[in-house]
Amino acid sequence: MKMKTTLYLSLLALLILSSAFLWPKKSTITPPGTFEVSENFYCDKHVISNFAWLEYMAWLKKIYGKESLEYKAAQPNADVWGEEFICLLQLRKYYHKHKAYGDYPAVGISQKQAEKYLKWRSDRVMQYFLISRKVIPNYNDSTPEDFFTIEKYFAGKYHNAAVHKKYMQYPVYSLPTPEQYLSISKDYPAYTDSLPKIPCYFDSLRAIPLHTAPKQIDFADGLSEWTKTANTIVGNNWRKPQGEIVGISKKASNYIGFRAICTWESYNEEK
């Protein structure tokens, strides 16, 4: 996928999502990609997909350049394929970038990479909410010095744009705690009862199809997921279907994905 096409789709998708919402006044709104768990507490319907990760990388490439440390640091670890099943080695070349796997879960992502992605996502969603409400223009940000962040905006340092007093809330996407994840997943169990028994069959990768139904909330058992607690994952997975519900991992793997929770925070001018 070419960078320009990917970036265009990314911006278009965010604008389409953003245009469906009204800005929060007394109550909060549902951030893009999430469902409401309780008042001002939202959770992603699905784990982050390869396509979403490629959008992120396309943005990093535009802002920092292909040879930058920022862009290289965001690369998924393709070596996770073939760790235990040699027949999956060919996925090292195709899984993260081929369009056929666009709606598959982004794996090979470390906990630190996931956290950086979610900060980026918070900034991008806030930016396009402000654009959709005509608070700021749609600037063609293209350098590390001029791209939008929530901190820059409220400090008046984003193209010297004045802070709109009507819009003082901003979204914060983050990893859930183990307790939050387990509480949510208890109410939204897996929609599939079967786990792949022969991992070398490509069909087994379809154990966790994303977006198979528009309103489906997916807490399938095929992946463990990163949490906010250091080196901690939750959920069974296709490699260890009978493992501990809460476990430890210090590295990226092909059986660990991630999703976000989100809350709206109010900006405090005294900070």
mmCIF file with all atom_site columns, C-alpha atoms in Angstrom, residues 63-166:
data_model
loop_
_atom_site.group_PDB
_atom_site.id
_atom_site.type_symbol
_atom_site.label_atom_id
_atom_site.label_alt_id
_atom_site.label_comp_id
_atom_site.label_asym_id
_atom_site.label_entity_id
_atom_site.label_seq_id
_atom_site.pdbx_PDB_ins_code
_atom_site.Cartn_x
_atom_site.Cartn_y
_atom_site.Cartn_z
_atom_site.occupancy
_atom_site.B_iso_or_equiv
_atom_site.pdbx_formal_charge
_atom_site.auth_seq_id
_atom_site.auth_comp_id
_atom_site.auth_asym_id
_atom_site.auth_atom_id
_atom_site.pdbx_PDB_model_num
ATOM 1   C CA . ILE A 1 63  ? 6.478   13.241  9.812  1.00 0.00 ? 63  ILE A CA 1
ATOM 2   C CA . TYR A 1 64  ? 9.852   11.736  10.715 1.00 0.00 ? 64  TYR A CA 1
ATOM 3   C CA . GLY A 1 65  ? 11.039  9.963   7.557  1.00 0.00 ? 65  GLY A CA 1
ATOM 4   C CA . LYS A 1 66  ? 11.655  6.346   6.603  1.00 0.00 ? 66  LYS A CA 1
ATOM 5   C CA . GLU A 1 67  ? 15.114  6.236   8.190  1.00 0.00 ? 67  GLU A CA 1
ATOM 6   C CA . SER A 1 68  ? 14.068  7.850   11.461 1.00 0.00 ? 68  SER A CA 1
ATOM 7   C CA . LEU A 1 69  ? 14.312  6.097   14.804 1.00 0.00 ? 69  LEU A CA 1
ATOM 8   C CA . GLU A 1 70  ? 10.627  6.836   15.406 1.00 0.00 ? 70  GLU A CA 1
ATOM 9   C CA . TYR A 1 71  ? 9.543   5.016   12.244 1.00 0.00 ? 71  TYR A CA 1
ATOM 10  C CA . LYS A 1 72  ? 11.872  2.065   12.756 1.00 0.00 ? 72  LYS A CA 1
ATOM 11  C CA . ALA A 1 73  ? 10.864  1.711   16.401 1.00 0.00 ? 73  ALA A CA 1
ATOM 12  C CA . ALA A 1 74  ? 7.229   1.253   15.363 1.00 0.00 ? 74  ALA A CA 1
ATOM 13  C CA . GLN A 1 75  ? 7.933   -1.745  13.112 1.00 0.00 ? 75  GLN A CA 1
ATOM 14  C CA . PRO A 1 76  ? 6.167   -4.896  14.329 1.00 0.00 ? 76  PRO A CA 1
ATOM 15  C CA . ASN A 1 77  ? 8.466   -7.784  15.148 1.00 0.00 ? 77  ASN A CA 1
ATOM 16  C CA . ALA A 1 78  ? 7.954   -10.124 12.193 1.00 0.00 ? 78  ALA A CA 1
ATOM 17  C CA . ASP A 1 79  ? 10.222  -12.725 13.782 1.00 0.00 ? 79  ASP A CA 1
ATOM 18  C CA . VAL A 1 80  ? 7.357   -13.795 16.043 1.00 0.00 ? 80  VAL A CA 1
ATOM 19  C CA . TRP A 1 81  ? 6.124   -15.915 13.139 1.00 0.00 ? 81  TRP A CA 1
ATOM 20  C CA . GLY A 1 82  ? 7.779   -19.305 13.102 1.00 0.00 ? 82  GLY A CA 1
ATOM 21  C CA . GLU A 1 83  ? 8.798   -19.273 16.769 1.00 0.00 ? 83  GLU A CA 1
ATOM 22  C CA . GLU A 1 84  ? 7.065   -22.594 17.419 1.00 0.00 ? 84  GLU A CA 1
ATOM 23  C CA . PHE A 1 85  ? 5.530   -23.535 14.078 1.00 0.00 ? 85  PHE A CA 1
ATOM 24  C CA . ILE A 1 86  ? 8.033   -23.506 11.227 1.00 0.00 ? 86  ILE A CA 1
ATOM 25  C CA . CYS A 1 87  ? 5.228   -23.645 8.677  1.00 0.00 ? 87  CYS A CA 1
ATOM 26  C CA . LEU A 1 88  ? 4.247   -20.086 9.616  1.00 0.00 ? 88  LEU A CA 1
ATOM 27  C CA . LEU A 1 89  ? 7.626   -18.611 8.665  1.00 0.00 ? 89  LEU A CA 1
ATOM 28  C CA . GLN A 1 90  ? 6.218   -17.251 5.399  1.00 0.00 ? 90  GLN A CA 1
ATOM 29  C CA . LEU A 1 91  ? 4.000   -14.920 7.433  1.00 0.00 ? 91  LEU A CA 1
ATOM 30  C CA . ARG A 1 92  ? 7.084   -12.913 8.377  1.00 0.00 ? 92  ARG A CA 1
ATOM 31  C CA . LYS A 1 93  ? 6.970   -11.375 4.924  1.00 0.00 ? 93  LYS A CA 1
ATOM 32  C CA . TYR A 1 94  ? 3.239   -10.955 4.428  1.00 0.00 ? 94  TYR A CA 1
ATOM 33  C CA . TYR A 1 95  ? 1.252   -10.791 7.668  1.00 0.00 ? 95  TYR A CA 1
ATOM 34  C CA . HIS A 1 96  ? 1.824   -7.182  8.699  1.00 0.00 ? 96  HIS A CA 1
ATOM 35  C CA . LYS A 1 97  ? 1.727   -5.536  5.272  1.00 0.00 ? 97  LYS A CA 1
ATOM 36  C CA . HIS A 1 98  ? -0.315  -7.568  2.781  1.00 0.00 ? 98  HIS A CA 1
ATOM 37  C CA . LYS A 1 99  ? -3.842  -6.259  2.254  1.00 0.00 ? 99  LYS A CA 1
ATOM 38  C CA . ALA A 1 100 ? -5.252  -9.766  2.739  1.00 0.00 ? 100 ALA A CA 1
ATOM 39  C CA . TYR A 1 101 ? -4.347  -9.468  6.421  1.00 0.00 ? 101 TYR A CA 1
ATOM 40  C CA . GLY A 1 102 ? -5.510  -5.875  6.879  1.00 0.00 ? 102 GLY A CA 1
ATOM 41  C CA . ASP A 1 103 ? -8.371  -6.780  9.226  1.00 0.00 ? 103 ASP A CA 1
ATOM 42  C CA . TYR A 1 104 ? -6.322  -9.292  11.182 1.00 0.00 ? 104 TYR A CA 1
ATOM 43  C CA . PRO A 1 105 ? -5.009  -8.408  14.652 1.00 0.00 ? 105 PRO A CA 1
ATOM 44  C CA . ALA A 1 106 ? -1.760  -6.456  14.890 1.00 0.00 ? 106 ALA A CA 1
ATOM 45  C CA . VAL A 1 107 ? 0.643   -8.791  16.699 1.00 0.00 ? 107 VAL A CA 1
ATOM 46  C CA . GLY A 1 108 ? 4.385   -8.666  17.200 1.00 0.00 ? 108 GLY A CA 1
ATOM 47  C CA . ILE A 1 109 ? 3.710   -5.383  19.028 1.00 0.00 ? 109 ILE A CA 1
ATOM 48  C CA . SER A 1 110 ? 5.412   -4.741  22.364 1.00 0.00 ? 110 SER A CA 1
ATOM 49  C CA . GLN A 1 111 ? 3.693   -3.155  25.342 1.00 0.00 ? 111 GLN A CA 1
ATOM 50  C CA . LYS A 1 112 ? 5.756   0.019   24.891 1.00 0.00 ? 112 LYS A CA 1
ATOM 51  C CA . GLN A 1 113 ? 4.848   0.234   21.198 1.00 0.00 ? 113 GLN A CA 1
ATOM 52  C CA . ALA A 1 114 ? 1.174   -0.168  22.066 1.00 0.00 ? 114 ALA A CA 1
ATOM 53  C CA . GLU A 1 115 ? 1.348   2.666   24.599 1.00 0.00 ? 115 GLU A CA 1
ATOM 54  C CA . LYS A 1 116 ? 2.971   5.023   22.078 1.00 0.00 ? 116 LYS A CA 1
ATOM 55  C CA . TYR A 1 117 ? 0.330   4.158   19.498 1.00 0.00 ? 117 TYR A CA 1
ATOM 56  C CA . LEU A 1 118 ? -2.473  5.000   21.922 1.00 0.00 ? 118 LEU A CA 1
ATOM 57  C CA . LYS A 1 119 ? -0.973  8.400   22.734 1.00 0.00 ? 119 LYS A CA 1
ATOM 58  C CA . TRP A 1 120 ? -0.778  9.068   18.988 1.00 0.00 ? 120 TRP A CA 1
ATOM 59  C CA . ARG A 1 121 ? -4.388  7.946   18.600 1.00 0.00 ? 121 ARG A CA 1
ATOM 60  C CA . SER A 1 122 ? -5.548  10.299  21.358 1.00 0.00 ? 122 SER A CA 1
ATOM 61  C CA . ASP A 1 123 ? -3.868  13.212  19.579 1.00 0.00 ? 123 ASP A CA 1
ATOM 62  C CA . ARG A 1 124 ? -5.268  12.329  16.162 1.00 0.00 ? 124 ARG A CA 1
ATOM 63  C CA . VAL A 1 125 ? -8.848  11.913  17.382 1.00 0.00 ? 125 VAL A CA 1
ATOM 64  C CA . MET A 1 126 ? -8.708  15.220  19.274 1.00 0.00 ? 126 MET A CA 1
ATOM 65  C CA . GLN A 1 127 ? -7.232  16.940  16.232 1.00 0.00 ? 127 GLN A CA 1
ATOM 66  C CA . TYR A 1 128 ? -10.001 15.845  13.896 1.00 0.00 ? 128 TYR A CA 1
ATOM 67  C CA . PHE A 1 129 ? -12.730 16.583  16.393 1.00 0.00 ? 129 PHE A CA 1
ATOM 68  C CA . LEU A 1 130 ? -11.406 20.152  16.477 1.00 0.00 ? 130 LEU A CA 1
ATOM 69  C CA . ILE A 1 131 ? -11.220 20.253  12.680 1.00 0.00 ? 131 ILE A CA 1
ATOM 70  C CA . SER A 1 132 ? -14.776 18.923  12.344 1.00 0.00 ? 132 SER A CA 1
ATOM 71  C CA . ARG A 1 133 ? -16.004 21.670  14.696 1.00 0.00 ? 133 ARG A CA 1
ATOM 72  C CA . LYS A 1 134 ? -14.018 24.284  12.730 1.00 0.00 ? 134 LYS A CA 1
ATOM 73  C CA . VAL A 1 135 ? -11.973 25.164  15.786 1.00 0.00 ? 135 VAL A CA 1
ATOM 74  C CA . ILE A 1 136 ? -8.716  24.690  13.863 1.00 0.00 ? 136 ILE A CA 1
ATOM 75  C CA . PRO A 1 137 ? -7.968  24.429  10.128 1.00 0.00 ? 137 PRO A CA 1
ATOM 76  C CA . ASN A 1 138 ? -6.834  21.176  8.576  1.00 0.00 ? 138 ASN A CA 1
ATOM 77  C CA . TYR A 1 139 ? -3.145  22.040  8.406  1.00 0.00 ? 139 TYR A CA 1
ATOM 78  C CA . ASN A 1 140 ? -0.861  19.852  6.316  1.00 0.00 ? 140 ASN A CA 1
ATOM 79  C CA . ASP A 1 141 ? 1.445   18.988  9.209  1.00 0.00 ? 141 ASP A CA 1
ATOM 80  C CA . SER A 1 142 ? 4.578   17.331  7.869  1.00 0.00 ? 142 SER A CA 1
ATOM 81  C CA . THR A 1 143 ? 7.439   17.910  10.321 1.00 0.00 ? 143 THR A CA 1
ATOM 82  C CA . PRO A 1 144 ? 8.170   16.990  13.959 1.00 0.00 ? 144 PRO A CA 1
ATOM 83  C CA . GLU A 1 145 ? 7.884   20.667  14.862 1.00 0.00 ? 145 GLU A CA 1
ATOM 84  C CA . ASP A 1 146 ? 4.402   21.361  13.530 1.00 0.00 ? 146 ASP A CA 1
ATOM 85  C CA . PHE A 1 147 ? 2.228   18.279  14.093 1.00 0.00 ? 147 PHE A CA 1
ATOM 86  C CA . PHE A 1 148 ? -0.734  18.421  16.472 1.00 0.00 ? 148 PHE A CA 1
ATOM 87  C CA . THR A 1 149 ? -0.658  17.149  20.040 1.00 0.00 ? 149 THR A CA 1
ATOM 88  C CA . ILE A 1 150 ? -3.158  17.755  22.807 1.00 0.00 ? 150 ILE A CA 1
ATOM 89  C CA . GLU A 1 151 ? -0.436  19.374  24.914 1.00 0.00 ? 151 GLU A CA 1
ATOM 90  C CA . LYS A 1 152 ? 0.573   21.791  22.149 1.00 0.00 ? 152 LYS A CA 1
ATOM 91  C CA . TYR A 1 153 ? -3.023  22.797  21.522 1.00 0.00 ? 153 TYR A CA 1
ATOM 92  C CA . PHE A 1 154 ? -3.871  23.659  25.125 1.00 0.00 ? 154 PHE A CA 1
ATOM 93  C CA . ALA A 1 155 ? -0.546  25.482  25.505 1.00 0.00 ? 155 ALA A CA 1
ATOM 94  C CA . GLY A 1 156 ? -1.394  27.644  22.473 1.00 0.00 ? 156 GLY A CA 1
ATOM 95  C CA . LYS A 1 157 ? 1.623   26.280  20.584 1.00 0.00 ? 157 LYS A CA 1
ATOM 96  C CA . TYR A 1 158 ? -0.157  24.582  17.690 1.00 0.00 ? 158 TYR A CA 1
ATOM 97  C CA . HIS A 1 159 ? 0.121   27.132  14.872 1.00 0.00 ? 159 HIS A CA 1
ATOM 98  C CA . ASN A 1 160 ? -0.659  29.740  17.562 1.00 0.00 ? 160 ASN A CA 1
ATOM 99  C CA . ALA A 1 161 ? -4.278  28.583  17.542 1.00 0.00 ? 161 ALA A CA 1
ATOM 100 C CA . ALA A 1 162 ? -6.407  30.006  20.348 1.00 0.00 ? 162 ALA A CA 1
ATOM 101 C CA . VAL A 1 163 ? -7.929  27.479  22.733 1.00 0.00 ? 163 VAL A CA 1
ATOM 102 C CA . HIS A 1 164 ? -11.707 27.361  22.333 1.00 0.00 ? 164 HIS A CA 1
ATOM 103 C CA . LYS A 1 165 ? -13.264 27.652  25.791 1.00 0.00 ? 165 LYS A CA 1
ATOM 104 C CA . LYS A 1 166 ? -16.257 25.571  24.715 1.00 0.00 ? 166 LYS A CA 1
#
